[in-house]
Amino acid sequence: KNEVEQSPQNLTAQEGEFITINCSYSVGISALHWLQQHPGGGIVSLFMLSSGKKKHGRLIATINIQEKHSSLHITASHPRDSAVYICAVLRDSNYQLIWGAGTKLIIKP
Amino acid sequence: DGGITQSPKYLFRKEGQNVTLSCEQNLNHDAMYWYRQDPGQGLRLIYYSQIVNDFQKGDIAEGYSVSREKKESFPLTVTSAQKNPTAFYLCASRGYSTNEKLFFGSGTQLSVL
């Protein structure tokens, strides 16, 4: 079983829909990162979480440390949100990053 | 502006040749990472370094080598022992505190001639 599991693997939605991407992990962590990779390959860090909730524009990220689960939400989704969203955790025992497989999101106009 | 610079953007390797990918950061970050990404796949860790003059093998280190002589620089050499080097390579860095964001370079696409 992978130490970081993301769901869904693929998600297609209509413009304007509320999007949720989930990340579950099985190891002790110091932090959890949400990242976005566009088709050109570049990766951008969206959030770094160690507890609670963060919001940036239409993006919201939450983490529940007890349940070892995090969610990334996109409100009022737009075609430019189409990308691969990746969850990565920083393991607290050796500070190594463990990556989820990514969620490919397509928003149709 | 601070950031990570990877070069070149595209690189071609002949059989039997070693090639080196550059990764430079001016963020004063201690930790640096090299990842390989194959089409439609996730990131796989090649090597990482937490401090100058020290580095650790990742999951797929065979056929690769690195050095960390300076804090700002973490070059990756793809050796002739790497039989399937065609991939997209990403360099990343992170500050010492676990509460710091990851920063990524724009990547190098390596292809075999």
PDB file of N, CA, C and O in Angstrom, chain A residues 41-95:
ATOM      1  N   GLY A  41       4.882  21.201 -17.700  1.00  0.00           N
ATOM      2  CA  GLY A  41       5.782  20.503 -16.796  1.00  0.00           C
ATOM      3  C   GLY A  41       6.141  21.250 -15.532  1.00  0.00           C
ATOM      4  O   GLY A  41       6.523  20.634 -14.549  1.00  0.00           O
ATOM      5  N   GLY A  42       6.029  22.575 -15.537  1.00  0.00           N
ATOM      6  CA  GLY A  42       6.417  23.331 -14.355  1.00  0.00           C
ATOM      7  C   GLY A  42       5.536  23.015 -13.163  1.00  0.00           C
ATOM      8  O   GLY A  42       4.338  22.761 -13.303  1.00  0.00           O
ATOM      9  N   ILE A  43       6.129  22.986 -11.981  1.00  0.00           N
ATOM     10  CA  ILE A  43       5.383  22.687 -10.744  1.00  0.00           C
ATOM     11  C   ILE A  43       5.404  23.914  -9.858  1.00  0.00           C
ATOM     12  O   ILE A  43       6.451  24.534  -9.642  1.00  0.00           O
ATOM     13  N   VAL A  44       4.232  24.217  -9.324  1.00  0.00           N
ATOM     14  CA  VAL A  44       4.085  25.365  -8.436  1.00  0.00           C
ATOM     15  C   VAL A  44       3.546  24.883  -7.099  1.00  0.00           C
ATOM     16  O   VAL A  44       2.611  24.076  -7.058  1.00  0.00           O
ATOM     17  N   SER A  45       4.130  25.376  -6.028  1.00  0.00           N
ATOM     18  CA  SER A  45       3.632  25.048  -4.704  1.00  0.00           C
ATOM     19  C   SER A  45       2.388  25.877  -4.414  1.00  0.00           C
ATOM     20  O   SER A  45       2.406  27.096  -4.551  1.00  0.00           O
ATOM     21  N   LEU A  46       1.290  25.211  -4.023  1.00  0.00           N
ATOM     22  CA  LEU A  46       0.052  25.915  -3.705  1.00  0.00           C
ATOM     23  C   LEU A  46      -0.051  26.191  -2.214  1.00  0.00           C
ATOM     24  O   LEU A  46      -0.343  27.304  -1.794  1.00  0.00           O
ATOM     25  N   PHE A  47       0.140  25.143  -1.425  1.00  0.00           N
ATOM     26  CA  PHE A  47      -0.006  25.265   0.029  1.00  0.00           C
ATOM     27  C   PHE A  47       0.999  24.379   0.735  1.00  0.00           C
ATOM     28  O   PHE A  47       1.383  23.333   0.232  1.00  0.00           O
ATOM     29  N   MET A  48       1.392  24.821   1.912  1.00  0.00           N
ATOM     30  CA  MET A  48       2.104  23.976   2.865  1.00  0.00           C
ATOM     31  C   MET A  48       1.285  24.016   4.150  1.00  0.00           C
ATOM     32  O   MET A  48       0.999  25.091   4.669  1.00  0.00           O
ATOM     33  N   LEU A  49       0.899  22.829   4.635  1.00  0.00           N
ATOM     34  CA  LEU A  49       0.030  22.749   5.810  1.00  0.00           C
ATOM     35  C   LEU A  49       0.669  21.889   6.878  1.00  0.00           C
ATOM     36  O   LEU A  49       1.243  20.845   6.576  1.00  0.00           O
ATOM     37  N   SER A  50       0.569  22.321   8.116  1.00  0.00           N
ATOM     38  CA  SER A  50       0.899  21.426   9.221  1.00  0.00           C
ATOM     39  C   SER A  50      -0.297  21.245  10.148  1.00  0.00           C
ATOM     40  O   SER A  50      -0.320  20.330  10.969  1.00  0.00           O
ATOM     41  N   SER A  51      -1.291  22.115  10.002  1.00  0.00           N
ATOM     42  CA  SER A  51      -2.537  21.972  10.753  1.00  0.00           C
ATOM     43  C   SER A  51      -3.585  22.886  10.152  1.00  0.00           C
ATOM     44  O   SER A  51      -3.249  23.852   9.448  1.00  0.00           O
ATOM     45  N   GLY A  52      -4.862  22.592  10.424  1.00  0.00           N
ATOM     46  CA  GLY A  52      -5.947  23.514  10.125  1.00  0.00           C
ATOM     47  C   GLY A  52      -6.271  23.688   8.654  1.00  0.00           C
ATOM     48  O   GLY A  52      -6.426  22.725   7.914  1.00  0.00           O
ATOM     49  N   LYS A  53      -6.361  24.929   8.254  1.00  0.00           N
ATOM     50  CA  LYS A  53      -6.925  25.276   6.954  1.00  0.00           C
ATOM     51  C   LYS A  53      -6.207  26.508   6.404  1.00  0.00           C
ATOM     52  O   LYS A  53      -5.822  27.401   7.168  1.00  0.00           O
ATOM     53  N   LYS A  54      -6.013  26.521   5.086  1.00  0.00           N
ATOM     54  CA  LYS A  54      -5.461  27.713   4.436  1.00  0.00           C
ATOM     55  C   LYS A  54      -6.285  28.024   3.204  1.00  0.00           C
ATOM     56  O   LYS A  54      -6.813  27.129   2.557  1.00  0.00           O
ATOM     57  N   LYS A  55      -6.356  29.313   2.871  1.00  0.00           N
ATOM     58  CA  LYS A  55      -7.147  29.748   1.722  1.00  0.00           C
ATOM     59  C   LYS A  55      -6.315  30.727   0.897  1.00  0.00           C
ATOM     60  O   LYS A  55      -5.622  31.597   1.442  1.00  0.00           O
ATOM     61  N   HIS A  56      -6.383  30.535  -0.431  1.00  0.00           N
ATOM     62  CA  HIS A  56      -5.705  31.479  -1.326  1.00  0.00           C
ATOM     63  C   HIS A  56      -6.563  31.623  -2.565  1.00  0.00           C
ATOM     64  O   HIS A  56      -6.638  30.720  -3.392  1.00  0.00           O
ATOM     65  N   GLY A  57      -7.251  32.758  -2.642  1.00  0.00           N
ATOM     66  CA  GLY A  57      -8.157  32.965  -3.771  1.00  0.00           C
ATOM     67  C   GLY A  57      -9.280  31.939  -3.746  1.00  0.00           C
ATOM     68  O   GLY A  57      -9.994  31.802  -2.756  1.00  0.00           O
ATOM     69  N   ARG A  58      -9.416  31.189  -4.841  1.00  0.00           N
ATOM     70  CA  ARG A  58     -10.482  30.172  -4.935  1.00  0.00           C
ATOM     71  C   ARG A  58     -10.048  28.808  -4.413  1.00  0.00           C
ATOM     72  O   ARG A  58     -10.804  27.848  -4.467  1.00  0.00           O
ATOM     73  N   LEU A  59      -8.847  28.729  -3.923  1.00  0.00           N
ATOM     74  CA  LEU A  59      -8.320  27.456  -3.430  1.00  0.00           C
ATOM     75  C   LEU A  59      -8.346  27.418  -1.904  1.00  0.00           C
ATOM     76  O   LEU A  59      -7.996  28.400  -1.249  1.00  0.00           O
ATOM     77  N   ILE A  60      -8.772  26.255  -1.392  1.00  0.00           N
ATOM     78  CA  ILE A  60      -8.806  26.041   0.054  1.00  0.00           C
ATOM     79  C   ILE A  60      -8.182  24.683   0.334  1.00  0.00           C
ATOM     80  O   ILE A  60      -8.504  23.705  -0.341  1.00  0.00           O
ATOM     81  N   ALA A  61      -7.295  24.615   1.304  1.00  0.00           N
ATOM     82  CA  ALA A  61      -6.699  23.343   1.692  1.00  0.00           C
ATOM     83  C   ALA A  61      -6.924  23.133   3.175  1.00  0.00           C
ATOM     84  O   ALA A  61      -6.780  24.062   3.975  1.00  0.00           O
ATOM     85  N   THR A  62      -7.286  21.901   3.519  1.00  0.00           N
ATOM     86  CA  THR A  62      -7.515  21.547   4.922  1.00  0.00           C
ATOM     87  C   THR A  62      -6.716  20.298   5.250  1.00  0.00           C
ATOM     88  O   THR A  62      -6.399  19.495   4.371  1.00  0.00           O
ATOM     89  N   ILE A  63      -6.395  20.156   6.520  1.00  0.00           N
ATOM     90  CA  ILE A  63      -5.716  18.954   6.962  1.00  0.00           C
ATOM     91  C   ILE A  63      -6.260  18.535   8.317  1.00  0.00           C
ATOM     92  O   ILE A  63      -6.531  19.395   9.174  1.00  0.00           O
ATOM     93  N   ASN A  64      -6.468  17.217   8.482  1.00  0.00           N
ATOM     94  CA  ASN A  64      -6.874  16.648   9.761  1.00  0.00           C
ATOM     95  C   ASN A  64      -5.762  15.703  10.189  1.00  0.00           C
ATOM     96  O   ASN A  64      -5.638  14.598   9.640  1.00  0.00           O
ATOM     97  N   ILE A  65      -4.957  16.149  11.125  1.00  0.00           N
ATOM     98  CA  ILE A  65      -3.769  15.384  11.527  1.00  0.00           C
ATOM     99  C   ILE A  65      -4.169  14.057  12.168  1.00  0.00           C
ATOM    100  O   ILE A  65      -3.541  13.023  11.929  1.00  0.00           O
ATOM    101  N   GLN A  66      -5.236  14.055  12.978  1.00  0.00           N
ATOM    102  CA  GLN A  66      -5.656  12.823  13.659  1.00  0.00           C
ATOM    103  C   GLN A  66      -6.102  11.770  12.657  1.00  0.00           C
ATOM    104  O   GLN A  66      -5.789  10.586  12.805  1.00  0.00           O
ATOM    105  N   GLU A  67      -6.811  12.220  11.610  1.00  0.00           N
ATOM    106  CA  GLU A  67      -7.322  11.271  10.612  1.00  0.00           C
ATOM    107  C   GLU A  67      -6.318  11.045   9.485  1.00  0.00           C
ATOM    108  O   GLU A  67      -6.569  10.235   8.589  1.00  0.00           O
ATOM    109  N   LYS A  68      -5.229  11.771   9.481  1.00  0.00           N
ATOM    110  CA  LYS A  68      -4.191  11.661   8.436  1.00  0.00           C
ATOM    111  C   LYS A  68      -4.814  11.851   7.056  1.00  0.00           C
ATOM    112  O   LYS A  68      -4.662  11.014   6.140  1.00  0.00           O
ATOM    113  N   HIS A  69      -5.466  12.978   6.909  1.00  0.00           N
ATOM    114  CA  HIS A  69      -6.194  13.249   5.678  1.00  0.00           C
ATOM    115  C   HIS A  69      -6.162  14.741   5.376  1.00  0.00           C
ATOM    116  O   HIS A  69      -6.243  15.577   6.284  1.00  0.00           O
ATOM    117  N   SER A  70      -6.034  15.049   4.090  1.00  0.00           N
ATOM    118  CA  SER A  70      -6.073  16.439   3.651  1.00  0.00           C
ATOM    119  C   SER A  70      -6.947  16.540   2.412  1.00  0.00           C
ATOM    120  O   SER A  70      -7.068  15.580   1.646  1.00  0.00           O
ATOM    121  N   SER A  71      -7.564  17.684   2.238  1.00  0.00           N
ATOM    122  CA  SER A  71      -8.371  17.937   1.045  1.00  0.00           C
ATOM    123  C   SER A  71      -7.971  19.264   0.426  1.00  0.00           C
ATOM    124  O   SER A  71      -7.616  20.216   1.136  1.00  0.00           O
ATOM    125  N   LEU A  72      -8.035  19.294  -0.901  1.00  0.00           N
ATOM    126  CA  LEU A  72      -7.847  20.539  -1.662  1.00  0.00           C
ATOM    127  C   LEU A  72      -9.170  20.831  -2.358  1.00  0.00           C
ATOM    128  O   LEU A  72      -9.704  19.974  -3.059  1.00  0.00           O
ATOM    129  N   HIS A  73      -9.706  22.020  -2.131  1.00  0.00           N
ATOM    130  CA  HIS A  73     -10.967  22.412  -2.740  1.00  0.00           C
ATOM    131  C   HIS A  73     -10.725  23.572  -3.698  1.00  0.00           C
ATOM    132  O   HIS A  73      -9.914  24.461  -3.426  1.00  0.00           O
ATOM    133  N   ILE A  74     -11.463  23.540  -4.808  1.00  0.00           N
ATOM    134  CA  ILE A  74     -11.453  24.662  -5.751  1.00  0.00           C
ATOM    135  C   ILE A  74     -12.895  25.128  -5.905  1.00  0.00           C
ATOM    136  O   ILE A  74     -13.771  24.343  -6.294  1.00  0.00           O
ATOM    137  N   THR A  75     -13.139  26.381  -5.578  1.00  0.00           N
ATOM    138  CA  THR A  75     -14.491  26.923  -5.747  1.00  0.00           C
ATOM    139  C   THR A  75     -14.584  27.626  -7.096  1.00  0.00           C
ATOM    140  O   THR A  75     -13.570  28.115  -7.627  1.00  0.00           O
ATOM    141  N   ALA A  76     -15.785  27.630  -7.677  1.00  0.00           N
ATOM    142  CA  ALA A  76     -16.030  28.294  -8.966  1.00  0.00           C
ATOM    143  C   ALA A  76     -14.943  27.919  -9.973  1.00  0.00           C
ATOM    144  O   ALA A  76     -14.249  28.791 -10.522  1.00  0.00           O
ATOM    145  N   SER A  77     -14.797  26.627 -10.223  1.00  0.00           N
ATOM    146  CA  SER A  77     -13.703  26.138 -11.078  1.00  0.00           C
ATOM    147  C   SER A  77     -13.756  26.750 -12.476  1.00  0.00           C
ATOM    148  O   SER A  77     -14.826  27.101 -13.002  1.00  0.00           O
ATOM    149  N   HIS A  78     -12.566  26.849 -13.069  1.00  0.00           N
ATOM    150  CA  HIS A  78     -12.388  27.503 -14.364  1.00  0.00           C
ATOM    151  C   HIS A  78     -11.479  26.622 -15.211  1.00  0.00           C
ATOM    152  O   HIS A  78     -10.620  25.921 -14.659  1.00  0.00           O
ATOM    153  N   PRO A  79     -11.646  26.653 -16.542  1.00  0.00           N
ATOM    154  CA  PRO A  79     -10.760  25.826 -17.390  1.00  0.00           C
ATOM    155  C   PRO A  79      -9.269  26.024 -17.117  1.00  0.00           C
ATOM    156  O   PRO A  79      -8.483  25.083 -17.264  1.00  0.00           O
ATOM    157  N   ARG A  80      -8.858  27.207 -16.678  1.00  0.00           N
ATOM    158  CA  ARG A  80      -7.424  27.397 -16.407  1.00  0.00           C
ATOM    159  C   ARG A  80      -6.962  26.650 -15.158  1.00  0.00           C
ATOM    160  O   ARG A  80      -5.762  26.561 -14.890  1.00  0.00           O
ATOM    161  N   ASP A  81      -7.908  26.094 -14.391  1.00  0.00           N
ATOM    162  CA  ASP A  81      -7.534  25.258 -13.245  1.00  0.00           C
ATOM    163  C   ASP A  81      -7.125  23.852 -13.687  1.00  0.00           C
ATOM    164  O   ASP A  81      -6.660  23.058 -12.862  1.00  0.00           O
ATOM    165  N   SER A  82      -7.321  23.546 -14.958  1.00  0.00           N
ATOM    166  CA  SER A  82      -6.968  22.214 -15.463  1.00  0.00           C
ATOM    167  C   SER A  82      -5.472  21.985 -15.310  1.00  0.00           C
ATOM    168  O   SER A  82      -4.653  22.749 -15.820  1.00  0.00           O
ATOM    169  N   ALA A  83      -5.134  20.940 -14.594  1.00  0.00           N
ATOM    170  CA  ALA A  83      -3.736  20.643 -14.280  1.00  0.00           C
ATOM    171  C   ALA A  83      -3.707  19.326 -13.516  1.00  0.00           C
ATOM    172  O   ALA A  83      -4.743  18.733 -13.228  1.00  0.00           O
ATOM    173  N   VAL A  84      -2.504  18.894 -13.175  1.00  0.00           N
ATOM    174  CA  VAL A  84      -2.347  17.770 -12.246  1.00  0.00           C
ATOM    175  C   VAL A  84      -2.063  18.346 -10.868  1.00  0.00           C
ATOM    176  O   VAL A  84      -1.174  19.201 -10.715  1.00  0.00           O
ATOM    177  N   TYR A  85      -2.809  17.896  -9.884  1.00  0.00           N
ATOM    178  CA  TYR A  85      -2.638  18.355  -8.505  1.00  0.00           C
ATOM    179  C   TYR A  85      -2.001  17.224  -7.701  1.00  0.00           C
ATOM    180  O   TYR A  85      -2.467  16.091  -7.720  1.00  0.00           O
ATOM    181  N   ILE A  86      -0.930  17.566  -7.019  1.00  0.00           N
ATOM    182  CA  ILE A  86      -0.118  16.561  -6.342  1.00  0.00           C
ATOM    183  C   ILE A  86      -0.040  16.874  -4.853  1.00  0.00           C
ATOM    184  O   ILE A  86       0.161  18.025  -4.459  1.00  0.00           O
ATOM    185  N   CYS A  87      -0.201  15.821  -4.061  1.00  0.00           N
ATOM    186  CA  CYS A  87      -0.049  15.920  -2.611  1.00  0.00           C
ATOM    187  C   CYS A  87       1.302  15.291  -2.252  1.00  0.00           C
ATOM    188  O   CYS A  87       1.656  14.234  -2.777  1.00  0.00           O
ATOM    189  N   ALA A  88       2.068  15.945  -1.393  1.00  0.00           N
ATOM    190  CA  ALA A  88       3.336  15.391  -0.935  1.00  0.00           C
ATOM    191  C   ALA A  88       3.463  15.644   0.563  1.00  0.00           C
ATOM    192  O   ALA A  88       3.120  16.720   1.040  1.00  0.00           O
ATOM    193  N   VAL A  89       3.956  14.628   1.291  1.00  0.00           N
ATOM    194  CA  VAL A  89       4.126  14.792   2.735  1.00  0.00           C
ATOM    195  C   VAL A  89       5.603  14.743   3.090  1.00  0.00           C
ATOM    196  O   VAL A  89       6.391  14.036   2.446  1.00  0.00           O
ATOM    197  N   LEU A  90       5.961  15.490   4.123  1.00  0.00           N
ATOM    198  CA  LEU A  90       7.331  15.495   4.627  1.00  0.00           C
ATOM    199  C   LEU A  90       7.349  14.579   5.843  1.00  0.00           C
ATOM    200  O   LEU A  90       6.786  14.896   6.892  1.00  0.00           O
ATOM    201  N   ARG A  91       7.956  13.413   5.698  1.00  0.00           N
ATOM    202  CA  ARG A  91       7.949  12.423   6.774  1.00  0.00           C
ATOM    203  C   ARG A  91       8.764  12.948   7.942  1.00  0.00           C
ATOM    204  O   ARG A  91       9.878  13.437   7.777  1.00  0.00           O
ATOM    205  N   ASP A  92       8.228  12.830   9.158  1.00  0.00           N
ATOM    206  CA  ASP A  92       8.889  13.454  10.309  1.00  0.00           C
ATOM    207  C   ASP A  92      10.095  12.657  10.797  1.00  0.00           C
ATOM    208  O   ASP A  92      10.925  13.180  11.527  1.00  0.00           O
ATOM    209  N   SER A  93      10.222  11.386  10.377  1.00  0.00           N
ATOM    210  CA  SER A  93      11.337  10.566  10.878  1.00  0.00           C
ATOM    211  C   SER A  93      12.645  10.866  10.149  1.00  0.00           C
ATOM    212  O   SER A  93      13.721  10.794  10.744  1.00  0.00           O
ATOM    213  N   ASN A  94      12.564  11.198   8.866  1.00  0.00           N
ATOM    214  CA  ASN A  94      13.796  11.436   8.102  1.00  0.00           C
ATOM    215  C   ASN A  94      13.701  12.639   7.169  1.00  0.00           C
ATOM    216  O   ASN A  94      14.603  12.873   6.374  1.00  0.00           O
ATOM    217  N   TYR A  95      12.616  13.399   7.282  1.00  0.00           N
ATOM    218  CA  TYR A  95      12.393  14.599   6.467  1.00  0.00           C
ATOM    219  C   TYR A  95      12.449  14.310   4.973  1.00  0.00           C
ATOM    220  O   TYR A  95      12.804  15.170   4.182  1.00  0.00           O
TER     221      TYR A  95
END
